[in-house]
Coordinates of C-alpha atoms in Angstrom, one line a residue:
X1 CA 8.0 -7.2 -14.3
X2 CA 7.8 -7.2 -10.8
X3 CA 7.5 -10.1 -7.8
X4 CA 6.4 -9.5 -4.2
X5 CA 6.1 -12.4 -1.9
X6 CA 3.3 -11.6 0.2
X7 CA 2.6 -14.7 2.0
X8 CA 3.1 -14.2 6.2
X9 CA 5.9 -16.0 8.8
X10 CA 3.3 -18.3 9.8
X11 CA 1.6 -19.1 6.6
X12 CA 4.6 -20.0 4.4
X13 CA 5.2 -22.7 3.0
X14 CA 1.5 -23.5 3.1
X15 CA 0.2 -20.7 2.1
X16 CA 2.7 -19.3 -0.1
X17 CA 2.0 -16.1 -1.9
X18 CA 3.8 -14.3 -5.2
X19 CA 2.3 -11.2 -6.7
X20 CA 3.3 -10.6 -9.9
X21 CA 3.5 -7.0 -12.0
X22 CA 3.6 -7.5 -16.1
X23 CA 4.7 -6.2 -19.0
X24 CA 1.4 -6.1 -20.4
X25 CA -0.2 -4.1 -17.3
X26 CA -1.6 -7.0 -16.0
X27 CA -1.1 -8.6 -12.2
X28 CA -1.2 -11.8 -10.6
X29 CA -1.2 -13.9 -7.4
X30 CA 1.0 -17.2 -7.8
X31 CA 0.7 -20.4 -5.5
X32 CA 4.1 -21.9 -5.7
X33 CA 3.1 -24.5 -3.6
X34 CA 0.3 -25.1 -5.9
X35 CA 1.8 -24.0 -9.1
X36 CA -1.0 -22.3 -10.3
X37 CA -2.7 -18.6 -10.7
X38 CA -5.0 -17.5 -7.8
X39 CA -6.1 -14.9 -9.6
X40 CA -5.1 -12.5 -13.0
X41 CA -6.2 -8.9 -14.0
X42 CA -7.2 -9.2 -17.7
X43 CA -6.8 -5.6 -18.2
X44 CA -6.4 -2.3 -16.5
X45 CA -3.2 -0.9 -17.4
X46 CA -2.2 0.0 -20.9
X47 CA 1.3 -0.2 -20.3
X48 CA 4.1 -2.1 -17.8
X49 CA 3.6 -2.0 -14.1
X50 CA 6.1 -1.2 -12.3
X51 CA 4.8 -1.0 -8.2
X52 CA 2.3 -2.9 -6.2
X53 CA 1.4 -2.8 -3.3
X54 CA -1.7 -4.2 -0.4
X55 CA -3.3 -2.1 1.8
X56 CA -2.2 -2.0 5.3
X57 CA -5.7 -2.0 6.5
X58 CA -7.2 -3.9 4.4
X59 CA -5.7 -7.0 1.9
X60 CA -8.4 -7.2 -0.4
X61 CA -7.4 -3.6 -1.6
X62 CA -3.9 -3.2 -3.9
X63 CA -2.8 -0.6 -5.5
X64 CA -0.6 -0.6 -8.8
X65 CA 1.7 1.7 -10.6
X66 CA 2.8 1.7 -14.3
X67 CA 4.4 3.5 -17.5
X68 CA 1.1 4.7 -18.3
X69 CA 1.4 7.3 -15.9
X70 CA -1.5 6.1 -13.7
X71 CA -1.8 4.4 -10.1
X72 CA -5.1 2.0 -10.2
X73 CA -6.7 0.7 -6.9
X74 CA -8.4 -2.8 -7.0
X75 CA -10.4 -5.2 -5.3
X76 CA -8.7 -8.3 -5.3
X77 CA -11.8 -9.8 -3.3
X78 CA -14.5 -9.5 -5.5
X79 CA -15.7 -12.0 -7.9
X80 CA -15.7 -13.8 -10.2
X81 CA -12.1 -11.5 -10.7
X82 CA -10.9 -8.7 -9.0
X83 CA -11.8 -5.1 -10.4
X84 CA -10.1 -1.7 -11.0
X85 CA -12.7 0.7 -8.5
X86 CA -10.6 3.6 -9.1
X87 CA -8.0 5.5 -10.8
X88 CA -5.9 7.7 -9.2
X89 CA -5.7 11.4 -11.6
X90 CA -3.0 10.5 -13.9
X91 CA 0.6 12.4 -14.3
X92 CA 2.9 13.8 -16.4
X93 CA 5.8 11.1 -15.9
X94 CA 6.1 7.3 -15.4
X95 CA 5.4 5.9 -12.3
X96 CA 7.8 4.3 -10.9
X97 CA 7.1 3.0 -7.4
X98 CA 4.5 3.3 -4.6
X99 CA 3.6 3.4 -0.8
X100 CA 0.8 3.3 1.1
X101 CA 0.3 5.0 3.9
X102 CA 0.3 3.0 7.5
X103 CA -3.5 4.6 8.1
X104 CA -4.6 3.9 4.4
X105 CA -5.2 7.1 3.9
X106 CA -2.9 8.1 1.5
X107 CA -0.5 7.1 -1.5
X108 CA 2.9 7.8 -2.0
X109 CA 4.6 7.6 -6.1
X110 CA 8.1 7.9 -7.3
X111 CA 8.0 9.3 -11.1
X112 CA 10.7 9.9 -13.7
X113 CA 10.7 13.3 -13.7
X114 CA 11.8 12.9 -10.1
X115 CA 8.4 14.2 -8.3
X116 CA 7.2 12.5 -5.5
X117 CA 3.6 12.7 -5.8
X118 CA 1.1 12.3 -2.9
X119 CA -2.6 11.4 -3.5
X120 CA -5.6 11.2 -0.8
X121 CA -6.4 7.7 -2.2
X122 CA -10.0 7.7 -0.3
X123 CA -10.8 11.2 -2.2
X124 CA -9.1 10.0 -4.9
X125 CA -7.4 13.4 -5.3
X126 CA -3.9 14.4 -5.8
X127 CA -2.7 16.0 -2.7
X128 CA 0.3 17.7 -3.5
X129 CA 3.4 16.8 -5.8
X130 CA 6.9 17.6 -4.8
X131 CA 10.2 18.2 -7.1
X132 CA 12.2 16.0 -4.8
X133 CA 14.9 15.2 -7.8
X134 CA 16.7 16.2 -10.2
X135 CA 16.7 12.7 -11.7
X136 CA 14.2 9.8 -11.8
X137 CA 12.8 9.0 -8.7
X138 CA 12.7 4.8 -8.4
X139 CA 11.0 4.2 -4.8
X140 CA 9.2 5.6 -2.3
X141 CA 8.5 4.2 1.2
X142 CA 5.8 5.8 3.9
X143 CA 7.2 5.4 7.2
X144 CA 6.1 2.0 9.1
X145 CA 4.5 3.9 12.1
X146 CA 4.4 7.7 11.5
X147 CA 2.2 8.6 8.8
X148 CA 3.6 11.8 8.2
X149 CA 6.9 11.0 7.2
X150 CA 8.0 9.6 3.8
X151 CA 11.6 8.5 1.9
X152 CA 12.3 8.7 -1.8
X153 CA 15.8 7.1 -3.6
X154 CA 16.1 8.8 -7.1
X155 CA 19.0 8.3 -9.6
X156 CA 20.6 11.8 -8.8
X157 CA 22.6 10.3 -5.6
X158 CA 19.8 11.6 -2.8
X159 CA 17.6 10.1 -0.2
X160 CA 14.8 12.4 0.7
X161 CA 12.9 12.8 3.9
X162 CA 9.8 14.8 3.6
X163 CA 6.7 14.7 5.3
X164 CA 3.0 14.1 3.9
X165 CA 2.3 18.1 2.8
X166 CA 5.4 17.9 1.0
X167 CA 7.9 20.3 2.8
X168 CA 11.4 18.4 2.4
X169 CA 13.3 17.8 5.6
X170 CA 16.4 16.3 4.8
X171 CA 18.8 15.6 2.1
X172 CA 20.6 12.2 2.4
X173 CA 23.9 12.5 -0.3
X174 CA 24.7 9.4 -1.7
X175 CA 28.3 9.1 -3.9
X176 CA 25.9 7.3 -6.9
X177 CA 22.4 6.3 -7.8
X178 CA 20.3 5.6 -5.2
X179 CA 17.4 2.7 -5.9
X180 CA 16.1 1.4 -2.7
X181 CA 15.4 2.8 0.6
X182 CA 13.1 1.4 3.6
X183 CA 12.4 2.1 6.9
X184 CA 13.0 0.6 9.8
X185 CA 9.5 -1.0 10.9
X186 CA 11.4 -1.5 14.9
X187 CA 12.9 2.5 14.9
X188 CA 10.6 5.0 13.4
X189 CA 14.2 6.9 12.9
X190 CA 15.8 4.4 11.1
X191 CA 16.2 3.6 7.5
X192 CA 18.1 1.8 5.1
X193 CA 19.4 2.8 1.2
X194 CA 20.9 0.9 -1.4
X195 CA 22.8 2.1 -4.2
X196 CA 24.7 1.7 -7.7
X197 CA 27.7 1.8 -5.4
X198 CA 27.7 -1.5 -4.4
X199 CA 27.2 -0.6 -1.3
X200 CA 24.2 -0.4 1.1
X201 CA 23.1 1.8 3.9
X202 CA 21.9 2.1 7.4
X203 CA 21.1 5.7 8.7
X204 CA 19.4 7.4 12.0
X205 CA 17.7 10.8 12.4
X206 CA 18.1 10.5 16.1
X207 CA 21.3 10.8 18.7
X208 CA 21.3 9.0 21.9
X209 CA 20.1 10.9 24.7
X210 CA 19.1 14.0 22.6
X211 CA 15.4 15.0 22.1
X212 CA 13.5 13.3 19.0
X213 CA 13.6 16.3 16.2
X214 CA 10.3 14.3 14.8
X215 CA 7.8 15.8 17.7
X216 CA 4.0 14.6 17.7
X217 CA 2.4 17.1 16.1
X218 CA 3.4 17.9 12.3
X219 CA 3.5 21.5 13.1
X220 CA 6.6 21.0 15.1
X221 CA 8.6 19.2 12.7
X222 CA 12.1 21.1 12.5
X223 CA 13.0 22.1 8.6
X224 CA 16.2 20.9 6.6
X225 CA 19.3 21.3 8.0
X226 CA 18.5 22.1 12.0
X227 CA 19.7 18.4 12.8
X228 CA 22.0 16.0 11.5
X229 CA 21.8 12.7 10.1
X230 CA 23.7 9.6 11.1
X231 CA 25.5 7.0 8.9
X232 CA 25.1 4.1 11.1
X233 CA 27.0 1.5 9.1
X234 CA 27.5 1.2 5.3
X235 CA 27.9 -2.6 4.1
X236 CA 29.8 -4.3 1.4
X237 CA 29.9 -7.6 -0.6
X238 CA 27.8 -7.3 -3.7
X239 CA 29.8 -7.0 -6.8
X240 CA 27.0 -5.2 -9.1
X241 CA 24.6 -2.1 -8.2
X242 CA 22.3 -3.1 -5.5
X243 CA 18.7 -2.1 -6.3
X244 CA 16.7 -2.8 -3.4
X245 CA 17.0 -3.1 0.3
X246 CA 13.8 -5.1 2.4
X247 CA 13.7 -4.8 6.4
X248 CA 12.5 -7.9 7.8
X249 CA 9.5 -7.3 9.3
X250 CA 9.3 -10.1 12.3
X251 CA 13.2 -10.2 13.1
X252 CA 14.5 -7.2 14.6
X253 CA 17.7 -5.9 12.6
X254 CA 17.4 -8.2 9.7
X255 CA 17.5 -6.8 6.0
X256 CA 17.7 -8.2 2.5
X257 CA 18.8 -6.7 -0.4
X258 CA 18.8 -7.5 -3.8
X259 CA 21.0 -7.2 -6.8
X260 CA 21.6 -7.8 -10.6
X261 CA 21.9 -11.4 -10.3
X262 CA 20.6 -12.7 -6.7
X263 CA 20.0 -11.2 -3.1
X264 CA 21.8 -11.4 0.1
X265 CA 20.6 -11.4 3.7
X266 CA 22.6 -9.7 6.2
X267 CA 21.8 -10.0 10.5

């Protein structure tokens, strides 16, 4: 089971907001405030979900991931209950996270066979997959504000930046499992990994004072190894295996991360 809180800054406590992924394949939107369901998928997938996510563009539109090896799309607007209107062409492996893209346009999957798989959710066509590790991939994040770039954590030690047609541009090594990575949504360059380590991550594709190796056309962008990346800062103070790291998306260089039993927020 999984828990999003997807309520705004200004909305909470008001308007507070819990999506919830279950066991059963099913999802729901909690009211805390109100202690009740908003709304609940009665079926869909066969199996656990693992990933959810809302549209950028568009919050009536969420998209969900699960063992059954399928990403459904559903509108969480209509009525009387929201409905499955499509599903995504199913793969080999458990899915185990998902991203949408800023534009929409596309969606992102971490599997556990370690491909990162990348589907043209309006077509609703697999675009390309990727063997990005050697190991289970666990998350996935589209950058915040370039749609061509995307970052992947998988259990055999790596971050990986690649861009949307699936050519790998760098290899981030990490000394054990990593779970969680997110990018920066105030530095297009700048992300954030967390790891069985105990440990989490900030890291930076870009020098001071040296030209941006991400140009603005996707043509231009420089393969693996023809730049270096940065470890800005690595943190400490979790005793377990940190799974997850969250930017905060209102307060510039703010992050949460979560662990086996709680989470921590670090300025």
């Amino acid at each position: 089971m999984s828990v999003l809180f997807v309520s705004s800054q200004t909305s909470y406590p008001k308007e507070a907001r819990l999506l919830i992924s279950f066991k059963n394949g099913s999802v729901a939107l909690y009211s805390p405030t109100k202690e009740s369901l908003l709304w609940y998928t009665a079926g869909g997938h066969t199996e656990t979900v693992f990933g959810c996510q809302f549209k950028y563009s568009d919050p009536n539109v969420l998209a969900t991931s699960s063992y059954d090896q399928t990403i459904r799309i559903w509108d969480i607007g209509s009525q009387p209950e929201p409905s499955c209107t499509t599903v995504l062409p199913k793969l080999s492996s458990t899915i185990y996270s998902l991203s949408w893209s800023i534009d929409g346009k596309y969606i992102a999957c971490g599997t556990a066979n370690g491909e990162v798989a990348i589907f043209d959710s309006d077509k609703s066509l697999l675009h390309c997959k990727v063997e990005a590790h050697s190991e289970p991939c666990y998350c996935v994040e589209w950058n915040l504000s370039d749609a061509r770039l995307i970052a992947s954590a998988g259990q055999d030690k790596k971050c990986v930046v690649l861009t949307l047609d699936g050519d790998i541009l760098q290899v981030i090594q990490h000394t054990a499992a990593c779970y969680g990575v997110a990018w920066d949504p105030f530095n297009s360059y700048r992300l954030a990994t967390s790891s069985e380590d105990m440990l989490f991550y900030l890291w930076t594709f870009v020098e001071p004072n040296t030209k941006n190796p991400f140009s603005s056309h996707i043509d231009e962008l420089v393969p693996s190894g023809s730049f270096k990346v940065k470890k800005v800062n690595q943190f400490k103070g979790h005793k377990a295996k940190v799974f997850s790291v969250v930017w905060n998306s209102k307060i510039k260089d703010m992050v949460s991360r979560t662990y086996c039993t709680g989470f921590k927020v670090l300025c």
